[in-house]
């Protein structure tokens, strides 16, 4: 699967024993935890049944345990997005991690019904509704603040738009995120004018974005959080992440308001 949620975790400590953490989807979430807490010492992840794994933390402090629990609880609320099989044909590890607040539409609802995040994203993007923009910015800022890896990033930047686009929601969101987190945001990267990607096949989207970006400041050795409104096929985020990696970025993370149910359209 390319859209994951941490449905459960088991964190417990028996008297006289080390703290034990057991999680599902080990190949994804164990790496997220290790990146978030690089200084936590544990015995390494041990395979358990049905894709689960566990580890024991050595001499973990109470504050560190609280931070670990807070991240685990928060991951249960987020969509973690990984490469689809189609993206695997074009990309490798350009995006280290990617998240969305929710899907844009509820599952199995006919007629279509927006999720809360989807309704806000639609109002913010199509109507430029100030309250919707503010609400999304607060949610995204909270994700960055509570996720240690994202909070340590050197840049929080909007995915750039085509020059002809008058209003670009990610730019507005990043401006407000900067104010909420009291930190400088933005990255001097631009995108050329190109045909709309919405109706193109993934292969054609990749080609259209291959030489689309220009960087106007150094990113060598830096970590970057890229903010977008809609994660659809993922080609734009992965292409920009590859471009930044080629220019020396150490790690690139994606954070979107919503993920579409389909990887090829908005529905």
PDB file of C-alpha atoms in Angstrom:
ATOM      1  CA  UNK A   1       0.000   0.000   0.000  1.00  0.00           C
ATOM      2  CA  UNK A   2       1.099   3.572  -0.637  1.00  0.00           C
ATOM      3  CA  UNK A   3      -1.189   5.275   1.932  1.00  0.00           C
ATOM      4  CA  UNK A   4      -0.629   4.104   5.473  1.00  0.00           C
ATOM      5  CA  UNK A   5      -1.882   4.852   8.945  1.00  0.00           C
ATOM      6  CA  UNK A   6      -0.419   3.704  12.230  1.00  0.00           C
ATOM      7  CA  UNK A   7      -3.544   1.932  13.436  1.00  0.00           C
ATOM      8  CA  UNK A   8      -2.014   0.848  16.738  1.00  0.00           C
ATOM      9  CA  UNK A   9       1.147   0.530  18.750  1.00  0.00           C
ATOM     10  CA  UNK A  10       2.061  -1.169  22.011  1.00  0.00           C
ATOM     11  CA  UNK A  11       4.445   0.662  24.337  1.00  0.00           C
ATOM     12  CA  UNK A  12       4.910  -0.964  27.718  1.00  0.00           C
ATOM     13  CA  UNK A  13       7.484  -1.504  30.430  1.00  0.00           C
ATOM     14  CA  UNK A  14       7.399  -4.378  32.867  1.00  0.00           C
ATOM     15  CA  UNK A  15       8.999  -3.948  36.311  1.00  0.00           C
ATOM     16  CA  UNK A  16      12.766  -4.213  36.077  1.00  0.00           C
ATOM     17  CA  UNK A  17      12.658  -4.418  32.262  1.00  0.00           C
ATOM     18  CA  UNK A  18      13.480  -2.036  29.436  1.00  0.00           C
ATOM     19  CA  UNK A  19      10.703  -0.150  27.645  1.00  0.00           C
ATOM     20  CA  UNK A  20       9.326  -2.269  24.786  1.00  0.00           C
ATOM     21  CA  UNK A  21       7.703  -0.849  21.646  1.00  0.00           C
ATOM     22  CA  UNK A  22       5.808  -3.015  19.177  1.00  0.00           C
ATOM     23  CA  UNK A  23       4.502  -1.564  15.910  1.00  0.00           C
ATOM     24  CA  UNK A  24       2.941  -2.721  12.631  1.00  0.00           C
ATOM     25  CA  UNK A  25       4.238  -1.837   9.129  1.00  0.00           C
ATOM     26  CA  UNK A  26       7.746  -2.118  10.470  1.00  0.00           C
ATOM     27  CA  UNK A  27       9.630  -1.292   7.273  1.00  0.00           C
ATOM     28  CA  UNK A  28       8.017   2.174   7.250  1.00  0.00           C
ATOM     29  CA  UNK A  29       7.396   3.197  10.849  1.00  0.00           C
ATOM     30  CA  UNK A  30      10.607   1.855  12.397  1.00  0.00           C
ATOM     31  CA  UNK A  31      12.589   4.159  10.112  1.00  0.00           C
ATOM     32  CA  UNK A  32      10.361   7.122  10.926  1.00  0.00           C
ATOM     33  CA  UNK A  33      10.945   6.571  14.642  1.00  0.00           C
ATOM     34  CA  UNK A  34      14.708   6.140  14.237  1.00  0.00           C
ATOM     35  CA  UNK A  35      14.966   9.364  12.217  1.00  0.00           C
ATOM     36  CA  UNK A  36      12.840  11.243  14.733  1.00  0.00           C
ATOM     37  CA  UNK A  37      14.889  10.064  17.723  1.00  0.00           C
ATOM     38  CA  UNK A  38      18.443   9.367  16.523  1.00  0.00           C
ATOM     39  CA  UNK A  39      19.846   9.527  20.057  1.00  0.00           C
ATOM     40  CA  UNK A  40      17.559   6.887  21.557  1.00  0.00           C
ATOM     41  CA  UNK A  41      19.459   3.671  22.175  1.00  0.00           C
ATOM     42  CA  UNK A  42      17.632   0.420  21.488  1.00  0.00           C
ATOM     43  CA  UNK A  43      18.496  -3.174  20.656  1.00  0.00           C
ATOM     44  CA  UNK A  44      17.461  -2.892  17.009  1.00  0.00           C
ATOM     45  CA  UNK A  45      14.171  -3.836  15.411  1.00  0.00           C
ATOM     46  CA  UNK A  46      13.272  -7.513  15.711  1.00  0.00           C
ATOM     47  CA  UNK A  47      10.755  -9.127  13.381  1.00  0.00           C
ATOM     48  CA  UNK A  48       7.521 -10.389  14.875  1.00  0.00           C
ATOM     49  CA  UNK A  49       4.394 -11.805  13.236  1.00  0.00           C
ATOM     50  CA  UNK A  50       2.472 -10.380  10.264  1.00  0.00           C
ATOM     51  CA  UNK A  51       4.812  -7.505   9.449  1.00  0.00           C
ATOM     52  CA  UNK A  52       5.089  -6.272  13.016  1.00  0.00           C
ATOM     53  CA  UNK A  53       8.330  -5.705  14.878  1.00  0.00           C
ATOM     54  CA  UNK A  54       9.514  -4.715  18.321  1.00  0.00           C
ATOM     55  CA  UNK A  55      12.487  -3.239  20.116  1.00  0.00           C
ATOM     56  CA  UNK A  56      13.631  -2.480  23.656  1.00  0.00           C
ATOM     57  CA  UNK A  57      14.891   1.005  24.529  1.00  0.00           C
ATOM     58  CA  UNK A  58      17.862   1.254  26.854  1.00  0.00           C
ATOM     59  CA  UNK A  59      17.775   3.815  29.671  1.00  0.00           C
ATOM     60  CA  UNK A  60      15.114   6.028  28.106  1.00  0.00           C
ATOM     61  CA  UNK A  61      14.351   9.163  30.108  1.00  0.00           C
ATOM     62  CA  UNK A  62      10.790  10.096  31.093  1.00  0.00           C
ATOM     63  CA  UNK A  63      10.835  13.162  28.821  1.00  0.00           C
ATOM     64  CA  UNK A  64      12.061  11.076  25.884  1.00  0.00           C
ATOM     65  CA  UNK A  65       9.305   8.524  26.492  1.00  0.00           C
ATOM     66  CA  UNK A  66       6.726  11.301  26.518  1.00  0.00           C
ATOM     67  CA  UNK A  67       8.061  12.632  23.199  1.00  0.00           C
ATOM     68  CA  UNK A  68       8.026   9.149  21.669  1.00  0.00           C
ATOM     69  CA  UNK A  69       4.452   8.553  22.833  1.00  0.00           C
ATOM     70  CA  UNK A  70       3.355  11.943  21.485  1.00  0.00           C
ATOM     71  CA  UNK A  71       4.778  11.145  18.041  1.00  0.00           C
ATOM     72  CA  UNK A  72       3.202   7.686  17.975  1.00  0.00           C
ATOM     73  CA  UNK A  73      -0.192   9.112  18.917  1.00  0.00           C
ATOM     74  CA  UNK A  74       0.142  11.792  16.249  1.00  0.00           C
ATOM     75  CA  UNK A  75       1.141   9.288  13.555  1.00  0.00           C
ATOM     76  CA  UNK A  76      -2.188   7.567  14.164  1.00  0.00           C
ATOM     77  CA  UNK A  77      -3.890  10.742  12.922  1.00  0.00           C
ATOM     78  CA  UNK A  78      -1.823  11.226   9.737  1.00  0.00           C
ATOM     79  CA  UNK A  79      -1.632   9.565   6.357  1.00  0.00           C
ATOM     80  CA  UNK A  80       1.895   8.389   5.667  1.00  0.00           C
ATOM     81  CA  UNK A  81       2.406   8.247   1.884  1.00  0.00           C
ATOM     82  CA  UNK A  82       4.964   6.044   0.170  1.00  0.00           C
ATOM     83  CA  UNK A  83       5.770   5.365  -3.480  1.00  0.00           C
ATOM     84  CA  UNK A  84       3.201   3.628  -5.641  1.00  0.00           C
ATOM     85  CA  UNK A  85       4.367   0.909  -8.020  1.00  0.00           C
ATOM     86  CA  UNK A  86       4.087   3.429 -10.853  1.00  0.00           C
ATOM     87  CA  UNK A  87       6.330   5.917  -9.037  1.00  0.00           C
ATOM     88  CA  UNK A  88       8.849   3.152  -8.332  1.00  0.00           C
ATOM     89  CA  UNK A  89       9.556   3.084 -12.060  1.00  0.00           C
ATOM     90  CA  UNK A  90      10.798   6.689 -11.944  1.00  0.00           C
ATOM     91  CA  UNK A  91      11.932   7.479  -8.381  1.00  0.00           C
ATOM     92  CA  UNK A  92      13.921   5.880  -5.562  1.00  0.00           C
ATOM     93  CA  UNK A  93      14.427   7.626  -2.219  1.00  0.00           C
ATOM     94  CA  UNK A  94      14.054  11.288  -3.182  1.00  0.00           C
ATOM     95  CA  UNK A  95      11.339  11.873  -0.583  1.00  0.00           C
ATOM     96  CA  UNK A  96      12.446  10.540   2.782  1.00  0.00           C
ATOM     97  CA  UNK A  97       8.949  10.774   4.288  1.00  0.00           C
ATOM     98  CA  UNK A  98       5.643  12.199   3.064  1.00  0.00           C
ATOM     99  CA  UNK A  99       2.385  12.925   4.896  1.00  0.00           C
ATOM    100  CA  UNK A 100      -1.115  14.282   4.358  1.00  0.00           C
ATOM    101  CA  UNK A 101      -3.663  15.428   6.915  1.00  0.00           C
ATOM    102  CA  UNK A 102      -6.337  13.171   5.400  1.00  0.00           C
ATOM    103  CA  UNK A 103      -7.903  12.063   2.130  1.00  0.00           C
ATOM    104  CA  UNK A 104      -9.875  14.736   0.297  1.00  0.00           C
ATOM    105  CA  UNK A 105     -13.057  12.631   0.128  1.00  0.00           C
ATOM    106  CA  UNK A 106     -14.663  10.180   2.513  1.00  0.00           C
ATOM    107  CA  UNK A 107     -14.372   6.537   1.576  1.00  0.00           C
ATOM    108  CA  UNK A 108     -17.387   4.747   0.081  1.00  0.00           C
ATOM    109  CA  UNK A 109     -19.675   7.774   0.264  1.00  0.00           C
ATOM    110  CA  UNK A 110     -22.061   8.333  -2.650  1.00  0.00           C
ATOM    111  CA  UNK A 111     -22.560  11.072  -3.618  1.00  0.00           C
ATOM    112  CA  UNK A 112     -19.043  12.258  -2.840  1.00  0.00           C
ATOM    113  CA  UNK A 113     -18.529  13.867   0.544  1.00  0.00           C
ATOM    114  CA  UNK A 114     -15.484  15.856   1.580  1.00  0.00           C
ATOM    115  CA  UNK A 115     -13.504  14.985   4.670  1.00  0.00           C
ATOM    116  CA  UNK A 116     -12.980  17.897   7.059  1.00  0.00           C
ATOM    117  CA  UNK A 117      -9.513  18.492   5.615  1.00  0.00           C
ATOM    118  CA  UNK A 118     -10.828  18.078   2.080  1.00  0.00           C
ATOM    119  CA  UNK A 119     -13.569  20.633   2.629  1.00  0.00           C
ATOM    120  CA  UNK A 120     -11.027  23.115   4.015  1.00  0.00           C
ATOM    121  CA  UNK A 121      -8.597  22.485   1.143  1.00  0.00           C
ATOM    122  CA  UNK A 122     -11.347  23.012  -1.431  1.00  0.00           C
ATOM    123  CA  UNK A 123     -12.518  26.257   0.198  1.00  0.00           C
ATOM    124  CA  UNK A 124      -8.946  27.508   0.585  1.00  0.00           C
ATOM    125  CA  UNK A 125      -7.928  26.681  -2.972  1.00  0.00           C
ATOM    126  CA  UNK A 126     -11.061  27.367  -5.006  1.00  0.00           C
ATOM    127  CA  UNK A 127     -12.576  30.178  -2.942  1.00  0.00           C
ATOM    128  CA  UNK A 128      -9.398  31.572  -1.314  1.00  0.00           C
ATOM    129  CA  UNK A 129     -11.328  31.484   1.957  1.00  0.00           C
ATOM    130  CA  UNK A 130      -9.193  33.144   4.678  1.00  0.00           C
ATOM    131  CA  UNK A 131     -10.556  31.012   7.537  1.00  0.00           C
ATOM    132  CA  UNK A 132      -9.935  27.805   5.588  1.00  0.00           C
ATOM    133  CA  UNK A 133      -6.373  28.872   4.765  1.00  0.00           C
ATOM    134  CA  UNK A 134      -5.742  29.777   8.402  1.00  0.00           C
ATOM    135  CA  UNK A 135      -7.173  26.475   9.625  1.00  0.00           C
ATOM    136  CA  UNK A 136      -5.038  24.408   7.263  1.00  0.00           C
ATOM    137  CA  UNK A 137      -1.918  26.389   8.162  1.00  0.00           C
ATOM    138  CA  UNK A 138      -2.526  25.698  11.853  1.00  0.00           C
ATOM    139  CA  UNK A 139      -2.918  21.963  11.196  1.00  0.00           C
ATOM    140  CA  UNK A 140       0.228  21.782   9.078  1.00  0.00           C
ATOM    141  CA  UNK A 141       2.206  23.828  11.605  1.00  0.00           C
ATOM    142  CA  UNK A 142       1.104  21.409  14.329  1.00  0.00           C
ATOM    143  CA  UNK A 143       2.375  18.457  12.280  1.00  0.00           C
ATOM    144  CA  UNK A 144       5.777  20.113  11.871  1.00  0.00           C
ATOM    145  CA  UNK A 145       5.934  21.110  15.528  1.00  0.00           C
ATOM    146  CA  UNK A 146       5.052  17.647  16.867  1.00  0.00           C
ATOM    147  CA  UNK A 147       7.143  15.635  14.416  1.00  0.00           C
ATOM    148  CA  UNK A 148      10.775  15.952  15.593  1.00  0.00           C
ATOM    149  CA  UNK A 149      12.239  15.210  12.151  1.00  0.00           C
ATOM    150  CA  UNK A 150      10.151  17.837  10.378  1.00  0.00           C
ATOM    151  CA  UNK A 151      10.668  20.352  13.175  1.00  0.00           C
ATOM    152  CA  UNK A 152      14.444  20.118  12.729  1.00  0.00           C
ATOM    153  CA  UNK A 153      14.268  20.942   9.004  1.00  0.00           C
ATOM    154  CA  UNK A 154      16.345  23.858   7.737  1.00  0.00           C
ATOM    155  CA  UNK A 155      13.703  24.979   5.220  1.00  0.00           C
ATOM    156  CA  UNK A 156       9.903  24.900   5.153  1.00  0.00           C
ATOM    157  CA  UNK A 157       9.044  25.676   1.552  1.00  0.00           C
ATOM    158  CA  UNK A 158       6.049  25.744  -0.765  1.00  0.00           C
ATOM    159  CA  UNK A 159       6.025  23.653  -3.899  1.00  0.00           C
ATOM    160  CA  UNK A 160       6.379  26.389  -6.558  1.00  0.00           C
ATOM    161  CA  UNK A 161       3.645  27.134  -9.057  1.00  0.00           C
ATOM    162  CA  UNK A 162       3.718  27.901 -12.749  1.00  0.00           C
ATOM    163  CA  UNK A 163       4.425  31.649 -13.297  1.00  0.00           C
ATOM    164  CA  UNK A 164       0.980  32.192 -14.849  1.00  0.00           C
ATOM    165  CA  UNK A 165      -0.818  31.062 -11.698  1.00  0.00           C
ATOM    166  CA  UNK A 166      -2.165  34.088  -9.841  1.00  0.00           C
ATOM    167  CA  UNK A 167      -2.995  32.383  -6.532  1.00  0.00           C
ATOM    168  CA  UNK A 168      -1.009  29.468  -5.152  1.00  0.00           C
ATOM    169  CA  UNK A 169      -2.281  27.982  -1.898  1.00  0.00           C
ATOM    170  CA  UNK A 170       1.018  26.384  -0.740  1.00  0.00           C
ATOM    171  CA  UNK A 171       2.708  29.800  -0.748  1.00  0.00           C
ATOM    172  CA  UNK A 172      -0.023  31.265   1.459  1.00  0.00           C
ATOM    173  CA  UNK A 173       0.128  28.274   3.787  1.00  0.00           C
ATOM    174  CA  UNK A 174       3.899  28.486   4.218  1.00  0.00           C
ATOM    175  CA  UNK A 175       3.701  32.194   5.024  1.00  0.00           C
ATOM    176  CA  UNK A 176       1.259  31.502   7.845  1.00  0.00           C
ATOM    177  CA  UNK A 177       3.170  28.429   9.039  1.00  0.00           C
ATOM    178  CA  UNK A 178       6.233  30.625   9.457  1.00  0.00           C
ATOM    179  CA  UNK A 179       4.297  33.021  11.651  1.00  0.00           C
ATOM    180  CA  UNK A 180       2.765  30.247  13.741  1.00  0.00           C
ATOM    181  CA  UNK A 181       6.121  28.561  14.345  1.00  0.00           C
ATOM    182  CA  UNK A 182       8.023  31.846  14.651  1.00  0.00           C
ATOM    183  CA  UNK A 183      10.627  30.887  12.091  1.00  0.00           C
ATOM    184  CA  UNK A 184      11.751  31.949   8.658  1.00  0.00           C
ATOM    185  CA  UNK A 185      10.230  29.977   5.808  1.00  0.00           C
ATOM    186  CA  UNK A 186      10.522  29.790   2.076  1.00  0.00           C
ATOM    187  CA  UNK A 187      13.063  28.628  -0.453  1.00  0.00           C
ATOM    188  CA  UNK A 188      14.094  30.458  -3.603  1.00  0.00           C
ATOM    189  CA  UNK A 189      13.084  27.855  -6.137  1.00  0.00           C
ATOM    190  CA  UNK A 190      10.979  28.564  -9.229  1.00  0.00           C
ATOM    191  CA  UNK A 191       9.196  26.515 -11.863  1.00  0.00           C
ATOM    192  CA  UNK A 192       8.915  27.206 -15.584  1.00  0.00           C
ATOM    193  CA  UNK A 193       5.634  27.537 -17.421  1.00  0.00           C
ATOM    194  CA  UNK A 194       4.497  24.117 -18.608  1.00  0.00           C
ATOM    195  CA  UNK A 195       1.308  22.429 -19.680  1.00  0.00           C
ATOM    196  CA  UNK A 196      -1.157  21.459 -16.988  1.00  0.00           C
ATOM    197  CA  UNK A 197      -0.241  18.121 -15.475  1.00  0.00           C
ATOM    198  CA  UNK A 198      -3.695  17.038 -14.356  1.00  0.00           C
ATOM    199  CA  UNK A 199      -4.647  15.113 -17.492  1.00  0.00           C
ATOM    200  CA  UNK A 200      -1.186  13.735 -18.326  1.00  0.00           C
ATOM    201  CA  UNK A 201      -0.040  10.174 -17.749  1.00  0.00           C
ATOM    202  CA  UNK A 202       2.578   9.740 -15.028  1.00  0.00           C
ATOM    203  CA  UNK A 203       5.355   9.186 -17.582  1.00  0.00           C
ATOM    204  CA  UNK A 204       4.475  12.467 -19.305  1.00  0.00           C
ATOM    205  CA  UNK A 205       4.285  14.307 -15.976  1.00  0.00           C
ATOM    206  CA  UNK A 206       7.792  13.126 -15.125  1.00  0.00           C
ATOM    207  CA  UNK A 207       9.074  14.334 -18.504  1.00  0.00           C
ATOM    208  CA  UNK A 208       7.327  17.703 -18.162  1.00  0.00           C
ATOM    209  CA  UNK A 209       8.984  18.323 -14.785  1.00  0.00           C
ATOM    210  CA  UNK A 210      12.412  16.941 -15.623  1.00  0.00           C
ATOM    211  CA  UNK A 211      13.978  20.372 -16.206  1.00  0.00           C
ATOM    212  CA  UNK A 212      11.210  22.518 -14.784  1.00  0.00           C
ATOM    213  CA  UNK A 213      12.843  23.844 -11.593  1.00  0.00           C
ATOM    214  CA  UNK A 214      15.500  26.482 -10.964  1.00  0.00           C
ATOM    215  CA  UNK A 215      17.184  26.985  -7.597  1.00  0.00           C
ATOM    216  CA  UNK A 216      18.311  30.460  -6.519  1.00  0.00           C
ATOM    217  CA  UNK A 217      20.001  29.681  -3.201  1.00  0.00           C
ATOM    218  CA  UNK A 218      22.208  26.855  -1.875  1.00  0.00           C
ATOM    219  CA  UNK A 219      20.674  23.814  -0.202  1.00  0.00           C
ATOM    220  CA  UNK A 220      23.751  21.618   0.134  1.00  0.00           C
ATOM    221  CA  UNK A 221      23.595  19.626   3.367  1.00  0.00           C
ATOM    222  CA  UNK A 222      20.170  21.055   4.262  1.00  0.00           C
ATOM    223  CA  UNK A 223      16.890  19.340   5.118  1.00  0.00           C
ATOM    224  CA  UNK A 224      13.679  20.627   3.556  1.00  0.00           C
ATOM    225  CA  UNK A 225       9.952  20.228   4.204  1.00  0.00           C
ATOM    226  CA  UNK A 226       7.927  20.784   1.026  1.00  0.00           C
ATOM    227  CA  UNK A 227       4.338  21.925   1.551  1.00  0.00           C
ATOM    228  CA  UNK A 228       1.640  21.252  -1.048  1.00  0.00           C
ATOM    229  CA  UNK A 229      -2.134  21.417  -1.076  1.00  0.00           C
ATOM    230  CA  UNK A 230      -2.991  18.146  -2.859  1.00  0.00           C
ATOM    231  CA  UNK A 231      -0.908  15.005  -3.168  1.00  0.00           C
ATOM    232  CA  UNK A 232      -2.341  13.273  -6.211  1.00  0.00           C
ATOM    233  CA  UNK A 233       0.039  11.136  -8.272  1.00  0.00           C
ATOM    234  CA  UNK A 234       2.970  12.474  -6.271  1.00  0.00           C
ATOM    235  CA  UNK A 235       5.029  13.272  -9.362  1.00  0.00           C
ATOM    236  CA  UNK A 236       5.457  16.969  -8.545  1.00  0.00           C
ATOM    237  CA  UNK A 237       6.700  16.388  -5.000  1.00  0.00           C
ATOM    238  CA  UNK A 238       8.988  13.531  -5.988  1.00  0.00           C
ATOM    239  CA  UNK A 239      10.365  15.463  -8.976  1.00  0.00           C
ATOM    240  CA  UNK A 240      11.109  18.538  -6.880  1.00  0.00           C
ATOM    241  CA  UNK A 241      12.663  16.385  -4.170  1.00  0.00           C
ATOM    242  CA  UNK A 242      14.930  14.769  -6.770  1.00  0.00           C
ATOM    243  CA  UNK A 243      15.947  18.192  -8.080  1.00  0.00           C
ATOM    244  CA  UNK A 244      16.810  19.385  -4.569  1.00  0.00           C
ATOM    245  CA  UNK A 245      18.757  16.195  -3.836  1.00  0.00           C
ATOM    246  CA  UNK A 246      20.700  16.692  -7.062  1.00  0.00           C
ATOM    247  CA  UNK A 247      21.610  20.138  -5.738  1.00  0.00           C
ATOM    248  CA  UNK A 248      22.963  18.688  -2.513  1.00  0.00           C
ATOM    249  CA  UNK A 249      19.985  18.619  -0.136  1.00  0.00           C
ATOM    250  CA  UNK A 250      20.530  16.037   2.586  1.00  0.00           C
ATOM    251  CA  UNK A 251      16.871  15.068   3.047  1.00  0.00           C
ATOM    252  CA  UNK A 252      13.506  16.187   1.670  1.00  0.00           C
ATOM    253  CA  UNK A 253      10.109  15.624   3.295  1.00  0.00           C
ATOM    254  CA  UNK A 254       6.631  16.155   1.875  1.00  0.00           C
ATOM    255  CA  UNK A 255       3.601  17.537   3.710  1.00  0.00           C
ATOM    256  CA  UNK A 256       0.257  17.952   1.947  1.00  0.00           C
ATOM    257  CA  UNK A 257      -3.164  19.087   3.080  1.00  0.00           C
ATOM    258  CA  UNK A 258      -4.934  16.140   1.453  1.00  0.00           C
ATOM    259  CA  UNK A 259      -4.344  12.998  -0.599  1.00  0.00           C
ATOM    260  CA  UNK A 260      -6.691  12.035  -3.408  1.00  0.00           C
ATOM    261  CA  UNK A 261      -8.164   8.531  -3.299  1.00  0.00           C
ATOM    262  CA  UNK A 262      -6.972   7.958  -6.846  1.00  0.00           C
ATOM    263  CA  UNK A 263      -3.411   8.573  -7.949  1.00  0.00           C
ATOM    264  CA  UNK A 264      -4.551   9.827 -11.350  1.00  0.00           C
ATOM    265  CA  UNK A 265      -7.394  12.246 -10.611  1.00  0.00           C
ATOM    266  CA  UNK A 266      -9.060  14.213  -7.817  1.00  0.00           C
ATOM    267  CA  UNK A 267     -11.843  11.761  -7.045  1.00  0.00           C
TER     268      UNK A 267
END
